[in-house]
Amino acid sequence: MLTTEEIRKIAQQIVDKSKSTAHVDQGTLKRSISYTVDKGKYIFRQMYYGFYGEDNPSGINSQLEENARKMMPAGVDYQVVGTDFDGKTVKTTKLKSGRKLVKSPTPASNKQTTSNLKRLIETVKRNRAKNDGDSENKKN
């Protein structure tokens, strides 16, 4: 079994290799590629720019996800997180069991509309006014 120090060296090699193969002219992508360790789980992070060529179906311009999949030892939890400029994230997690999970932000259709929020605020105001009047009557 590998030690924590050896796994950290492998993780740093993954980051270095991904930085060298990043396909964006700006330095934002290269600066954003990093890793952290949280409770034994290795979390790789980078900016999410969209597609670059046909051979990159994950939609991320560096090969961080591919490098992590190939180089991380079996039995080590890791996660690849891509964050776009709006703060939305795409997370790909590989568990010790080998199971792969992909999570993306919720679709825009689940957002509350302005009319629903206004209706909610009006309902809360009416309920507060009704309850405040009742509590004053009880005090007297």
C-alpha atoms as a printed R data frame, in Angstrom:
    type eleno elety resid chain resno       x      y       z
1   ATOM     1    CA   MET     A     1   0.000  0.000   0.000
2   ATOM     2    CA   LEU     A     2   1.271  3.451  -0.873
3   ATOM     3    CA   THR     A     3   1.952  6.020   1.820
4   ATOM     4    CA   THR     A     4   0.276  9.409   1.915
5   ATOM     5    CA   GLU     A     5   3.506 11.089   0.838
6   ATOM     6    CA   GLU     A     6   3.780  8.863  -2.249
7   ATOM     7    CA   ILE     A     7   0.156  9.536  -3.212
8   ATOM     8    CA   ARG     A     8   0.740 13.287  -2.829
9   ATOM     9    CA   LYS     A     9   3.725 13.045  -5.188
10  ATOM    10    CA   ILE     A    10   1.545 11.253  -7.740
11  ATOM    11    CA   ALA     A    11  -1.140 13.937  -7.344
12  ATOM    12    CA   GLN     A    12   1.453 16.668  -7.937
13  ATOM    13    CA   GLN     A    13   2.666 14.822 -11.054
14  ATOM    14    CA   ILE     A    14  -0.942 14.768 -12.311
15  ATOM    15    CA   VAL     A    15  -1.238 18.535 -11.759
16  ATOM    16    CA   ASP     A    16   2.112 19.249 -13.460
17  ATOM    17    CA   LYS     A    17   1.282 17.074 -16.476
18  ATOM    18    CA   SER     A    18  -2.179 18.677 -16.806
19  ATOM    19    CA   LYS     A    19  -0.722 22.187 -16.642
20  ATOM    20    CA   SER     A    20   1.728 21.342 -19.409
21  ATOM    21    CA   THR     A    21  -1.074 20.104 -21.716
22  ATOM    22    CA   ALA     A    22  -3.617 22.887 -21.055
23  ATOM    23    CA   HIS     A    23  -5.008 24.292 -24.328
24  ATOM    24    CA   VAL     A    24  -5.884 27.902 -23.479
25  ATOM    25    CA   ASP     A    25  -3.865 30.970 -24.412
26  ATOM    26    CA   GLN     A    26  -4.688 32.712 -21.144
27  ATOM    27    CA   GLY     A    27  -2.901 31.669 -17.993
28  ATOM    28    CA   THR     A    28  -6.133 31.340 -16.003
29  ATOM    29    CA   LEU     A    29  -6.539 27.644 -16.762
30  ATOM    30    CA   LYS     A    30  -2.951 26.767 -15.902
31  ATOM    31    CA   ARG     A    31  -3.091 28.767 -12.663
32  ATOM    32    CA   SER     A    32  -6.398 27.162 -11.687
33  ATOM    33    CA   ILE     A    33  -5.178 23.548 -11.904
34  ATOM    34    CA   SER     A    34  -4.391 22.349  -8.391
35  ATOM    35    CA   TYR     A    35  -5.197 19.671  -5.835
36  ATOM    36    CA   THR     A    36  -6.110 19.543  -2.162
37  ATOM    37    CA   VAL     A    37  -6.607 16.712   0.295
38  ATOM    38    CA   ASP     A    38  -9.778 16.689   2.385
39  ATOM    39    CA   LYS     A    39 -10.327 13.805   4.817
40  ATOM    40    CA   GLY     A    40  -8.306 11.402   2.684
41  ATOM    41    CA   LYS     A    41 -10.034 12.417  -0.576
42  ATOM    42    CA   TYR     A    42  -7.920 14.071  -3.269
43  ATOM    43    CA   ILE     A    43  -9.754 16.967  -4.923
44  ATOM    44    CA   PHE     A    44  -8.397 18.249  -8.245
45  ATOM    45    CA   ARG     A    45  -9.673 21.672  -9.359
46  ATOM    46    CA   GLN     A    46  -9.584 23.669 -12.578
47  ATOM    47    CA   MET     A    47 -11.503 26.253 -14.611
48  ATOM    48    CA   TYR     A    48 -14.187 24.865 -16.925
49  ATOM    49    CA   TYR     A    49 -13.984 26.458 -20.391
50  ATOM    50    CA   GLY     A    50 -16.053 24.216 -22.626
51  ATOM    51    CA   PHE     A    51 -15.072 21.885 -25.416
52  ATOM    52    CA   TYR     A    52 -11.683 21.749 -27.065
53  ATOM    53    CA   GLY     A    53 -11.713 19.283 -29.921
54  ATOM    54    CA   GLU     A    54 -13.513 16.006 -30.443
55  ATOM    55    CA   ASP     A    55 -11.191 13.951 -28.261
56  ATOM    56    CA   ASN     A    56 -12.191 15.781 -25.063
57  ATOM    57    CA   PRO     A    57 -15.808 14.814 -24.278
58  ATOM    58    CA   SER     A    58 -15.562 16.014 -20.663
59  ATOM    59    CA   GLY     A    59 -15.622 19.618 -21.874
60  ATOM    60    CA   ILE     A    60 -12.567 20.672 -19.915
61  ATOM    61    CA   ASN     A    61  -9.602 22.087 -21.805
62  ATOM    62    CA   SER     A    62  -6.854 20.360 -19.866
63  ATOM    63    CA   GLN     A    63  -6.443 16.613 -19.505
64  ATOM    64    CA   LEU     A    64  -6.729 16.683 -15.712
65  ATOM    65    CA   GLU     A    65  -9.611 14.220 -15.534
66  ATOM    66    CA   GLU     A    66  -7.927 11.799 -17.921
67  ATOM    67    CA   ASN     A    67  -4.571 12.075 -16.135
68  ATOM    68    CA   ALA     A    68  -6.199 11.508 -12.738
69  ATOM    69    CA   ARG     A    69  -8.043  8.450 -14.061
70  ATOM    70    CA   LYS     A    70  -4.843  6.959 -15.482
71  ATOM    71    CA   MET     A    71  -2.333  7.850 -12.766
72  ATOM    72    CA   MET     A    72  -4.197  7.714  -9.432
73  ATOM    73    CA   PRO     A    73  -3.686  4.389  -7.655
74  ATOM    74    CA   ALA     A    74  -6.656  2.056  -7.303
75  ATOM    75    CA   GLY     A    75  -8.432  2.332  -3.971
76  ATOM    76    CA   VAL     A    76  -7.824  6.080  -3.539
77  ATOM    77    CA   ASP     A    77 -10.835  8.425  -3.537
78  ATOM    78    CA   TYR     A    78 -10.451 11.432  -5.798
79  ATOM    79    CA   GLN     A    79 -12.657 14.083  -7.333
80  ATOM    80    CA   VAL     A    80 -12.209 16.418 -10.319
81  ATOM    81    CA   VAL     A    81 -14.032 19.744  -9.983
82  ATOM    82    CA   GLY     A    82 -14.408 22.156 -12.895
83  ATOM    83    CA   THR     A    83 -15.671 25.668 -12.101
84  ATOM    84    CA   ASP     A    84 -16.800 28.100 -14.794
85  ATOM    85    CA   PHE     A    85 -16.754 31.905 -14.599
86  ATOM    86    CA   ASP     A    86 -20.317 31.996 -13.204
87  ATOM    87    CA   GLY     A    87 -19.365 29.798 -10.264
88  ATOM    88    CA   LYS     A    88 -21.199 26.690 -11.514
89  ATOM    89    CA   THR     A    89 -19.337 23.452 -10.948
90  ATOM    90    CA   VAL     A    90 -19.089 20.087 -12.660
91  ATOM    91    CA   LYS     A    91 -17.818 17.363 -10.320
92  ATOM    92    CA   THR     A    92 -16.534 13.940 -11.297
93  ATOM    93    CA   THR     A    93 -15.868 11.624  -8.350
94  ATOM    94    CA   LYS     A    94 -14.250  8.191  -8.291
95  ATOM    95    CA   LEU     A    95 -14.802  6.196  -5.117
96  ATOM    96    CA   LYS     A    96 -12.587  3.487  -3.641
97  ATOM    97    CA   SER     A    97 -14.935  0.871  -5.022
98  ATOM    98    CA   GLY     A    98 -14.295  2.158  -8.550
99  ATOM    99    CA   ARG     A    99 -17.732  3.707  -8.935
100 ATOM   100    CA   LYS     A   100 -17.744  6.979 -10.910
101 ATOM   101    CA   LEU     A   101 -20.197  9.808 -10.119
102 ATOM   102    CA   VAL     A   102 -20.753 12.926 -12.249
103 ATOM   103    CA   LYS     A   103 -22.668 15.876 -10.785
104 ATOM   104    CA   SER     A   104 -23.552 19.083 -12.603
105 ATOM   105    CA   PRO     A   105 -25.420 22.167 -11.496
106 ATOM   106    CA   THR     A   106 -29.211 22.019 -11.390
107 ATOM   107    CA   PRO     A   107 -30.919 23.082 -14.602
108 ATOM   108    CA   ALA     A   108 -32.298 26.609 -14.948
109 ATOM   109    CA   SER     A   109 -35.893 25.314 -14.983
110 ATOM   110    CA   ASN     A   110 -35.742 24.690 -11.220
111 ATOM   111    CA   LYS     A   111 -35.169 28.361 -10.406
112 ATOM   112    CA   GLN     A   112 -37.840 30.377  -8.657
113 ATOM   113    CA   THR     A   113 -39.537 32.998 -10.795
114 ATOM   114    CA   THR     A   114 -40.007 36.583  -9.698
115 ATOM   115    CA   SER     A   115 -43.783 36.247  -9.523
116 ATOM   116    CA   ASN     A   116 -43.499 33.215  -7.224
117 ATOM   117    CA   LEU     A   117 -41.110 35.093  -4.945
118 ATOM   118    CA   LYS     A   118 -43.398 38.145  -4.806
119 ATOM   119    CA   ARG     A   119 -46.335 35.902  -3.958
120 ATOM   120    CA   LEU     A   120 -44.314 34.240  -1.196
121 ATOM   121    CA   ILE     A   121 -43.290 37.606   0.285
122 ATOM   122    CA   GLU     A   122 -46.896 38.838   0.275
123 ATOM   123    CA   THR     A   123 -48.081 35.643   1.987
124 ATOM   124    CA   VAL     A   124 -45.415 35.966   4.679
125 ATOM   125    CA   LYS     A   125 -46.328 39.639   5.256
126 ATOM   126    CA   ARG     A   126 -50.026 38.748   5.617
127 ATOM   127    CA   ASN     A   127 -49.250 35.926   8.051
128 ATOM   128    CA   ARG     A   128 -46.992 38.151  10.149
129 ATOM   129    CA   ALA     A   129 -49.578 40.902  10.264
130 ATOM   130    CA   LYS     A   130 -52.245 38.397  11.273
131 ATOM   131    CA   ASN     A   131 -50.003 36.816  13.966
132 ATOM   132    CA   ASP     A   132 -48.756 40.164  15.321
133 ATOM   133    CA   GLY     A   133 -52.327 41.372  15.816
134 ATOM   134    CA   ASP     A   134 -53.203 38.167  17.679
135 ATOM   135    CA   SER     A   135 -50.199 38.394  19.992
136 ATOM   136    CA   GLU     A   136 -51.006 41.987  20.932
137 ATOM   137    CA   ASN     A   137 -54.561 41.010  21.832
138 ATOM   138    CA   LYS     A   138 -53.290 38.215  24.065
139 ATOM   139    CA   LYS     A   139 -50.926 40.552  25.918
140 ATOM   140    CA   ASN     A   140 -53.731 42.995  26.813
